[in-house]
Amino acid sequence: MSPDDHHRIETIALLEGTPPHVGRLLAEAAEIRALAAGELAFVAGQRPQFLHLILSGRLALIGEGAGAETMVEAFGEGEALLTPAVVLDRLYLLSARAMIDSRLAAIPAESFRALLDREPALARAVVTQLARHWRVLIRQIKDLKLRAGAQRLASYLLAQDRDRSGRIYLLMERRLLARRLGMTPEHLSRAFAQLRPFGVAAVGRAVTISDESGLRRFCDYDAVT
Amino acid sequence: MSPDDHHRIETIALLEGTPPHVGRLLAEAAEIRALAAGELAFVAGQRPQFLHLILSGRLALIGEGAGAETMVEAFGEGEALLTPAVVLDRLYLLSARAMIDSRLAAIPAESFRALLDREPALARAVVTQLARHWRVLIRQIKDLKLRAGAQRLASYLLAQDRDRSGRIYLLMERRLLARRLGMTPEHLSRAFAQLRPFGVAAVGRAVTISDESGLRRFCDYDAVT
DNA sequence: CGGTTGTTTGAGGACGTTCAAGTACTGTGG
DNA sequence: CCACAGTACTTGAACGTCCTCAAACAACCG
């Protein structure tokens, strides 16, 4: 492993607040996996062999069932993939697929669990990370149950980061975004059309919103993070 | 507080594996709240003042938005309510309503967070609890995105506990179950009708399944917990 | 027993999917 | 640089699922 990778693992967001030797131990136990876009890091039903940390790139968590496939959430640099399955030593409920070329640090599951028991600061850091992700999932469940498709799209757009000029760059192709939002690509296309009256203009992956407060009202946006 | 309540807090499932003094400290900091059926423990948008542990009874987590209301999940004796909001000190995303008369132990949020930083075993126990709940939410998201209403009902029924004779007792009225499953009460009624060919017979809150393997196939049941 | 609340059934409509075709991208080799 | 293939996105029509509204029915509680 390169010193650069070593450093990236030690300073990963998950470990914020932990003493330096925790990162060092994890980095020593880790091996690096490079994934090309489209490759799987693991698949649902497997027993977790590693805790995967994303060093660079972006991965989608994919759920399968009833003959279809959906995307639950996407994670980028600095995030850990499916800590719960690793912590509990249970079968994965989801698969992970690289959306773009990515590099992962794979920490043997057993080592991670052992360290979790031994290092209070690590356990504390994992609590924070799980709590954050928990709230992301809750928001998604609320969206799916309470909002119609176009409202979910509006909600999603309003939550995205903007550049200086207020433009949003979509982090994934629309086919995948559709599945993240719980609809078909066809319906997503129509949902974008529904948002045009609020000044939502999409050119490729760039999206602009001119009537933001109108859009907020349209989807009953909840800004709480 | 009664010695009985004290004991119940100390032996609550969340604290499994923690040394005795953790339970004692939490019990000393806690106050008891009795809720009548229908009363709210807290509401979405509030800043968490307490971590609530359910000593007895059952509470539903309610999400509001877009002019409607839904039930995300229900929790019973021994469970903690919305640990993530308390841990992160963020506004609640959900409200909690007592489904039946219930008793809660309310631990001041600040005390809980302090203890979480100080007691490694508590942090470790919270990791386990959050990880378990995380997987419950993932299953729900997969259900909502991948399965139709009747399939979600089938899936839900197959996951419920049975008594010796294989009967299921629904833990809530159907109106609420409908919202848990992401549908209207009317649709739930029709979903039960759709499951009759698989021998799903409902009498009041008792449900029997005669063709379990057929039902499993119908909803592509995933038994992984 | 009547009032209240919860559940079922029916009819009509809105939302979302499927299937199919057409249109824009994107990258490759000539 | 263009032609081309392959892929993604859009649009349209038909269908299915699910919701709304309304009414009948059942269960529960004073």
XYZ file of C-alpha atoms (C1' of nucleotides) in Angstrom:
510
model
C 0.000 0.000 0.000
C 1.243 3.488 -0.855
C 1.947 6.001 1.933
C -0.702 8.126 0.272
C -3.377 5.457 0.701
C -2.172 4.906 4.238
C -2.684 8.570 4.945
C -6.094 8.647 3.340
C -7.342 5.831 5.549
C -5.968 7.438 8.696
C -7.713 10.713 7.989
C -11.017 9.334 6.767
C -14.129 11.102 8.060
C -15.356 8.026 9.891
C -12.367 8.196 12.213
C -12.771 11.849 13.151
C -12.046 12.197 16.831
C -10.246 8.901 17.224
C -6.645 8.801 18.411
C -4.010 8.376 15.661
C -3.180 4.775 16.444
C -6.711 3.663 15.490
C -6.245 4.892 11.957
C -2.812 3.357 11.849
C -4.097 -0.047 12.951
C -6.917 0.050 10.416
C -4.573 1.127 7.647
C -2.211 -1.727 8.470
C -4.996 -4.280 8.359
C -6.482 -2.899 5.147
C -5.896 -3.942 1.607
C -6.645 -1.724 -1.344
C -9.218 -2.717 -3.946
C -9.568 -0.855 -7.202
C -12.958 -1.154 -8.894
C -13.766 -0.160 -12.437
C -17.097 1.533 -13.054
C -19.836 -1.089 -12.929
C -17.927 -3.604 -10.811
C -19.393 -4.932 -7.578
C -17.660 -4.543 -4.205
C -19.942 -7.188 -2.682
C -23.381 -8.637 -3.280
C -26.505 -9.010 -1.161
C -26.712 -12.344 0.619
C -22.947 -12.571 1.142
C -21.421 -12.693 4.555
C -19.308 -9.567 5.027
C -15.597 -10.339 4.780
C -14.446 -6.727 4.993
C -15.492 -3.285 6.031
C -15.097 -1.173 2.912
C -14.041 2.458 3.112
C -14.262 4.574 -0.021
C -10.910 6.233 -0.694
C -12.044 7.711 -3.981
C -14.912 7.338 -6.397
C -18.572 6.650 -5.731
C -20.608 3.521 -5.047
C -24.304 2.790 -5.188
C -26.075 0.465 -2.776
C -28.351 -1.750 -4.812
C -31.327 -3.698 -3.518
C -32.784 -6.638 -5.407
C -36.129 -8.340 -4.982
C -39.364 -9.255 -6.732
C -37.500 -9.478 -10.017
C -36.349 -5.872 -9.966
C -33.459 -3.788 -8.789
C -33.342 -0.440 -7.041
C -30.783 1.973 -5.706
C -31.097 2.743 -2.039
C -28.373 5.320 -1.622
C -25.032 6.386 -3.073
C -21.879 7.038 -1.104
C -18.694 8.851 -1.974
C -15.196 9.472 -0.730
C -14.629 8.990 2.978
C -17.757 6.925 3.650
C -18.018 3.384 4.969
C -20.215 0.836 3.195
C -22.800 -1.092 5.196
C -21.160 -0.913 8.584
C -24.260 -2.579 10.135
C -23.804 -5.884 8.324
C -20.115 -5.939 9.292
C -20.726 -4.993 12.912
C -23.463 -7.568 13.396
C -21.814 -10.194 11.175
C -25.029 -10.703 9.218
C -25.617 -11.254 5.518
C -25.620 -8.144 3.365
C -29.086 -6.874 2.485
C -27.688 -4.826 -0.394
C -25.046 -5.033 -3.086
C -22.524 -2.275 -3.783
C -21.644 -1.257 -7.317
C -19.043 1.272 -8.407
C -20.733 4.129 -10.263
C -17.345 5.343 -11.485
C -13.814 3.967 -11.136
C -13.231 3.753 -7.397
C -10.674 2.745 -4.821
C -11.652 1.036 -1.591
C -9.819 0.158 1.594
C -10.978 -3.296 2.671
C -10.529 -3.938 6.382
C -11.031 -7.556 7.466
C -14.390 -7.703 9.226
C -13.013 -9.610 12.176
C -10.259 -7.052 12.753
C -12.732 -4.215 12.577
C -15.072 -5.810 15.096
C -12.163 -6.535 17.421
C -10.971 -2.963 17.208
C -14.512 -1.725 17.753
C -14.605 -3.592 21.062
C -11.186 -2.372 22.107
C -11.212 1.260 21.006
C -13.874 3.411 22.659
C -13.232 6.332 20.327
C -13.892 4.123 17.317
C -17.182 2.902 18.747
C -18.133 6.496 19.464
C -17.255 7.532 15.911
C -19.294 4.680 14.461
C -22.270 5.770 16.572
C -22.102 9.197 14.960
C -21.777 7.801 11.468
C -24.644 5.334 11.872
C -26.824 8.026 13.398
C -26.234 10.279 10.396
C -27.024 7.546 7.890
C -30.084 6.553 9.916
C -31.540 9.979 9.363
C -30.804 9.815 5.646
C -32.824 6.609 5.450
C -35.679 8.080 7.475
C -35.914 10.980 5.070
C -36.102 8.563 2.181
C -38.862 6.527 3.806
C -40.848 9.678 4.518
C -40.391 10.761 0.909
C -41.498 7.420 -0.494
C -44.589 7.253 1.677
C -45.686 10.855 1.712
C -44.637 12.447 -1.548
C -45.459 11.790 -5.182
C -42.716 11.229 -7.734
C -42.306 14.812 -8.892
C -42.257 16.002 -5.291
C -39.515 13.538 -4.459
C -37.482 14.858 -7.353
C -38.032 18.441 -6.196
C -37.054 17.470 -2.668
C -33.928 15.742 -3.919
C -32.887 18.701 -6.047
C -33.382 21.180 -3.216
C -31.135 19.102 -0.976
C -28.230 18.994 -3.456
C -25.163 21.210 -3.271
C -24.927 24.157 -5.696
C -21.933 25.810 -7.251
C -21.372 29.585 -6.913
C -23.866 30.374 -9.637
C -26.517 28.202 -7.993
C -26.276 25.349 -10.484
C -26.708 21.741 -9.411
C -24.674 18.969 -11.009
C -26.381 15.610 -10.826
C -24.075 12.978 -9.382
C -25.449 10.141 -11.465
C -27.119 9.342 -14.709
C -30.882 9.714 -14.776
C -31.620 6.058 -15.042
C -29.945 5.575 -11.683
C -31.452 8.714 -10.184
C -34.860 7.388 -11.139
C -34.230 4.218 -9.156
C -32.893 6.192 -6.220
C -36.131 8.184 -6.202
C -38.298 5.092 -6.531
C -39.611 5.537 -10.050
C -38.891 4.504 -13.628
C -36.619 6.520 -15.931
C -39.664 7.344 -18.045
C -41.482 8.763 -15.074
C -38.441 10.757 -13.975
C -38.417 12.368 -17.379
C -42.050 13.392 -16.930
C -41.338 14.530 -13.377
C -38.705 16.954 -14.702
C -41.335 18.253 -17.110
C -43.711 18.783 -14.179
C -41.124 20.943 -12.446
C -40.607 23.256 -15.429
C -43.278 25.690 -14.194
C -41.023 26.267 -11.179
C -38.111 27.167 -13.377
C -36.355 23.851 -13.108
C -34.233 23.659 -16.233
C -32.008 20.685 -16.913
C -29.235 20.649 -19.497
C -27.392 17.379 -19.354
C -26.370 16.935 -15.758
C -26.628 20.626 -14.906
C -29.868 21.760 -13.286
C -30.970 25.273 -12.421
C -33.890 26.326 -10.251
C -35.301 29.810 -10.709
C -38.402 29.679 -8.462
C -36.872 28.015 -5.433
C -39.513 29.065 -2.934
C -42.260 27.892 -5.258
C -40.519 24.560 -5.588
C -40.205 24.332 -1.807
C -43.938 24.853 -1.471
C -44.665 22.343 -4.237
C -42.931 19.496 -2.413
C -43.465 20.737 1.160
C -39.704 20.741 1.557
C -38.266 19.932 4.952
C -34.845 21.521 5.394
C -33.999 19.686 8.624
C -30.855 17.630 8.225
C -39.052 6.303 40.894
C -39.985 2.815 42.058
C -37.259 0.188 42.591
C -39.078 -1.795 39.946
C -38.655 0.945 37.327
C -35.060 1.321 38.386
C -34.490 -2.352 37.762
C -36.238 -2.275 34.403
C -33.993 0.503 33.147
C -30.855 -1.251 34.337
C -31.747 -4.454 32.528
C -33.058 -2.914 29.327
C -31.944 -4.620 26.103
C -30.050 -1.561 24.890
C -27.615 -1.917 27.788
C -26.812 -5.563 27.218
C -23.125 -6.077 27.783
C -22.556 -2.836 29.678
C -21.228 -2.908 33.236
C -23.855 -2.465 35.976
C -22.922 1.089 36.895
C -23.977 2.333 33.441
C -27.530 1.198 34.007
C -27.430 2.642 37.498
C -26.284 6.037 36.259
C -28.928 6.121 33.545
C -31.632 5.057 35.966
C -30.617 7.815 38.381
C -30.762 10.446 35.665
C -34.076 9.219 34.281
C -37.555 10.364 35.038
C -40.601 8.258 34.339
C -43.264 9.416 31.893
C -46.604 7.667 31.621
C -48.398 8.127 28.313
C -52.011 7.287 27.639
C -52.825 5.713 24.280
C -52.722 8.404 21.612
C -50.454 10.788 23.506
C -47.238 12.063 21.954
C -43.817 11.515 23.527
C -42.297 14.182 21.253
C -42.982 15.759 17.909
C -40.987 16.175 14.703
C -39.109 19.470 14.544
C -38.422 19.543 18.292
C -34.937 19.520 19.685
C -34.499 16.305 21.677
C -34.553 16.957 25.401
C -34.419 13.311 26.431
C -33.530 9.874 25.249
C -36.707 7.847 25.717
C -36.580 4.177 26.642
C -39.798 2.167 26.481
C -40.388 0.439 29.804
C -43.763 -0.912 28.770
C -46.276 -0.372 26.008
C -45.734 0.390 22.348
C -45.034 3.574 20.381
C -45.306 4.432 16.715
C -42.887 6.735 14.934
C -44.928 9.080 12.798
C -43.704 11.094 9.837
C -45.551 14.125 8.548
C -45.214 15.924 5.253
C -47.052 17.003 2.113
C -50.256 17.268 4.135
C -50.281 13.636 5.156
C -49.057 11.409 7.926
C -47.412 8.006 7.867
C -46.059 5.479 10.311
C -42.426 4.597 9.819
C -41.989 1.919 12.451
C -43.338 0.782 15.800
C -41.272 -0.028 18.853
C -42.043 -1.932 22.018
C -40.679 -2.676 25.434
C -36.941 -2.321 25.851
C -36.341 -0.189 22.779
C -34.919 3.325 22.581
C -36.696 6.001 20.531
C -34.740 7.941 17.916
C -31.304 7.606 19.422
C -29.817 9.305 16.314
C -31.507 12.660 16.943
C -30.379 12.568 20.590
C -26.824 11.524 19.813
C -26.368 14.175 17.120
C -28.436 16.811 18.931
C -30.502 17.478 15.825
C -34.184 18.174 15.399
C -36.446 15.129 15.400
C -37.511 14.006 11.929
C -40.392 11.999 13.380
C -42.972 12.202 16.123
C -43.662 9.399 18.593
C -47.198 8.454 19.580
C -48.255 5.877 22.151
C -50.268 3.138 20.452
C -51.393 1.853 23.848
C -50.849 3.107 27.391
C -47.084 3.185 27.822
C -44.388 4.032 30.303
C -41.142 5.657 29.264
C -37.862 6.384 30.991
C -36.713 9.837 29.905
C -32.956 10.357 30.222
C -31.793 13.946 29.775
C -30.165 14.149 26.349
C -27.096 15.924 27.681
C -26.488 13.255 30.322
C -26.861 10.515 27.776
C -24.401 12.092 25.383
C -21.917 12.640 28.207
C -22.208 9.036 29.296
C -21.833 7.902 25.699
C -18.481 9.668 25.532
C -17.358 8.312 28.877
C -18.572 4.711 28.785
C -17.100 2.600 25.988
C -19.486 -0.259 26.638
C -22.455 2.066 26.168
C -21.119 3.350 22.865
C -20.555 -0.238 21.775
C -24.109 -1.199 22.764
C -25.533 1.772 20.874
C -23.592 0.715 17.774
C -25.298 -2.672 17.908
C -28.729 -1.175 18.416
C -28.351 1.367 15.612
C -26.997 -1.301 13.287
C -30.051 -3.482 13.926
C -32.491 -0.642 13.335
C -30.559 0.384 10.232
C -31.283 -2.982 8.691
C -34.953 -2.716 9.576
C -35.131 0.555 7.670
C -33.264 -0.880 4.690
C -35.781 -3.695 4.469
C -38.597 -1.189 4.477
C -37.021 0.890 1.714
C -36.493 -2.210 -0.404
C -40.105 -3.196 0.177
C -41.443 0.216 -0.772
C -39.395 0.416 -3.940
C -39.524 -3.147 -5.154
C -42.788 -4.667 -4.010
C -46.432 -3.892 -4.677
C -48.846 -3.329 -1.810
C -50.109 -6.879 -1.470
C -46.545 -8.185 -1.607
C -45.525 -5.844 1.167
C -48.386 -7.143 3.288
C -47.355 -10.738 2.577
C -43.770 -9.910 3.433
C -44.842 -8.254 6.663
C -47.007 -11.181 7.702
C -44.286 -13.734 6.999
C -41.883 -11.787 9.223
C -44.265 -11.699 12.220
C -44.013 -14.005 15.209
C -46.497 -16.903 15.453
C -47.995 -18.595 18.451
C -47.734 -22.380 18.890
C -50.579 -23.016 16.465
C -48.974 -20.792 13.830
C -51.376 -17.892 14.246
C -50.216 -14.298 13.894
C -51.619 -11.547 16.074
C -51.431 -8.145 14.468
C -49.813 -5.642 16.803
C -51.878 -2.708 15.595
C -55.160 -1.742 14.074
C -55.386 -1.990 10.324
C -55.574 1.702 9.717
C -52.121 2.017 11.258
C -50.773 -1.127 9.608
C -51.819 0.343 6.276
C -49.707 3.430 6.927
C -46.792 1.308 8.089
C -46.969 -0.565 4.790
C -47.291 2.603 2.762
C -50.884 2.302 1.591
C -54.393 3.420 2.489
C -56.671 1.396 4.787
C -58.921 0.727 1.798
C -56.067 -0.686 -0.176
C -54.909 -2.816 2.734
C -58.357 -4.350 2.853
C -58.079 -5.252 -0.814
C -54.548 -6.514 -0.301
C -55.839 -8.987 2.300
C -58.388 -10.109 -0.270
C -55.582 -10.658 -2.788
C -53.798 -12.947 -0.338
C -56.825 -15.198 0.231
C -55.772 -17.586 -2.572
C -52.685 -18.311 -0.462
C -54.791 -19.246 2.506
C -54.351 -15.986 4.354
C -57.394 -15.766 6.610
C -57.895 -12.842 8.957
C -60.361 -12.829 11.820
C -60.047 -9.622 13.776
C -56.408 -9.328 14.638
C -55.658 -13.034 14.248
C -54.213 -14.117 10.904
C -53.511 -17.627 9.657
C -51.468 -18.634 6.620
C -52.082 -22.058 5.109
C -49.969 -21.895 1.937
C -46.845 -20.360 3.387
C -44.485 -21.400 0.612
C -46.873 -20.064 -2.002
C -47.029 -16.786 -0.143
C -43.239 -16.689 0.028
C -43.081 -17.071 -3.731
C -45.790 -14.465 -4.275
C -43.799 -11.739 -2.516
C -40.292 -13.077 -3.237
C -39.745 -13.212 0.502
C -36.275 -12.560 1.831
C -35.766 -14.265 5.175
C -32.453 -12.544 5.958
C -32.662 -10.567 9.155
C -79.238 0.605 22.552
C -77.276 4.484 19.912
C -73.079 6.833 18.971
C -68.495 6.421 17.618
C -64.889 4.457 15.381
C -62.812 1.071 12.408
C -63.275 -1.890 8.294
C -65.028 -3.316 3.875
C -66.883 -2.622 -0.770
C -67.814 -0.089 -4.941
C -67.085 3.440 -8.597
C -64.230 6.792 -10.667
C -59.955 9.042 -11.264
C -54.968 10.122 -10.596
C -50.480 8.444 -10.611
C -47.071 5.456 -12.260
C -45.553 1.568 -15.206
C -44.939 -0.892 -19.496
C -44.121 -1.198 -24.127
C -42.753 0.853 -28.214
C -40.889 4.233 -30.990
C -38.259 8.187 -31.773
C -34.484 11.517 -30.483
C -30.213 12.990 -28.368
C -25.798 11.908 -26.632
C -20.955 9.567 -26.511
C -17.279 7.306 -27.962
C -14.787 4.755 -31.733
C -12.649 3.874 -36.091
C -12.163 5.525 -40.565
C -13.890 15.577 -38.818
C -17.545 12.549 -39.947
C -20.093 8.171 -39.928
C -21.578 4.835 -37.086
C -22.912 2.040 -33.242
C -24.249 1.866 -28.813
C -26.313 3.874 -25.018
C -29.121 7.016 -22.645
C -33.062 9.925 -22.607
C -37.662 11.453 -24.095
C -42.382 11.047 -25.751
C -46.745 8.728 -26.601
C -50.476 5.310 -25.810
C -52.449 1.712 -23.082
C -52.718 -0.492 -18.952
C -52.483 -1.432 -13.898
C -52.006 -0.028 -9.350
C -53.342 2.718 -5.859
C -56.020 6.629 -4.048
C -60.304 9.297 -3.201
C -64.848 9.641 -2.168
C -69.022 7.639 -0.662
C -71.738 4.371 1.444
C -72.642 0.126 3.886
C -71.282 -2.827 7.452
C -69.049 -4.383 11.837
C -67.079 -3.808 16.294
C -66.601 -1.302 20.449
C -68.055 1.556 24.318
C -70.564 4.297 26.938
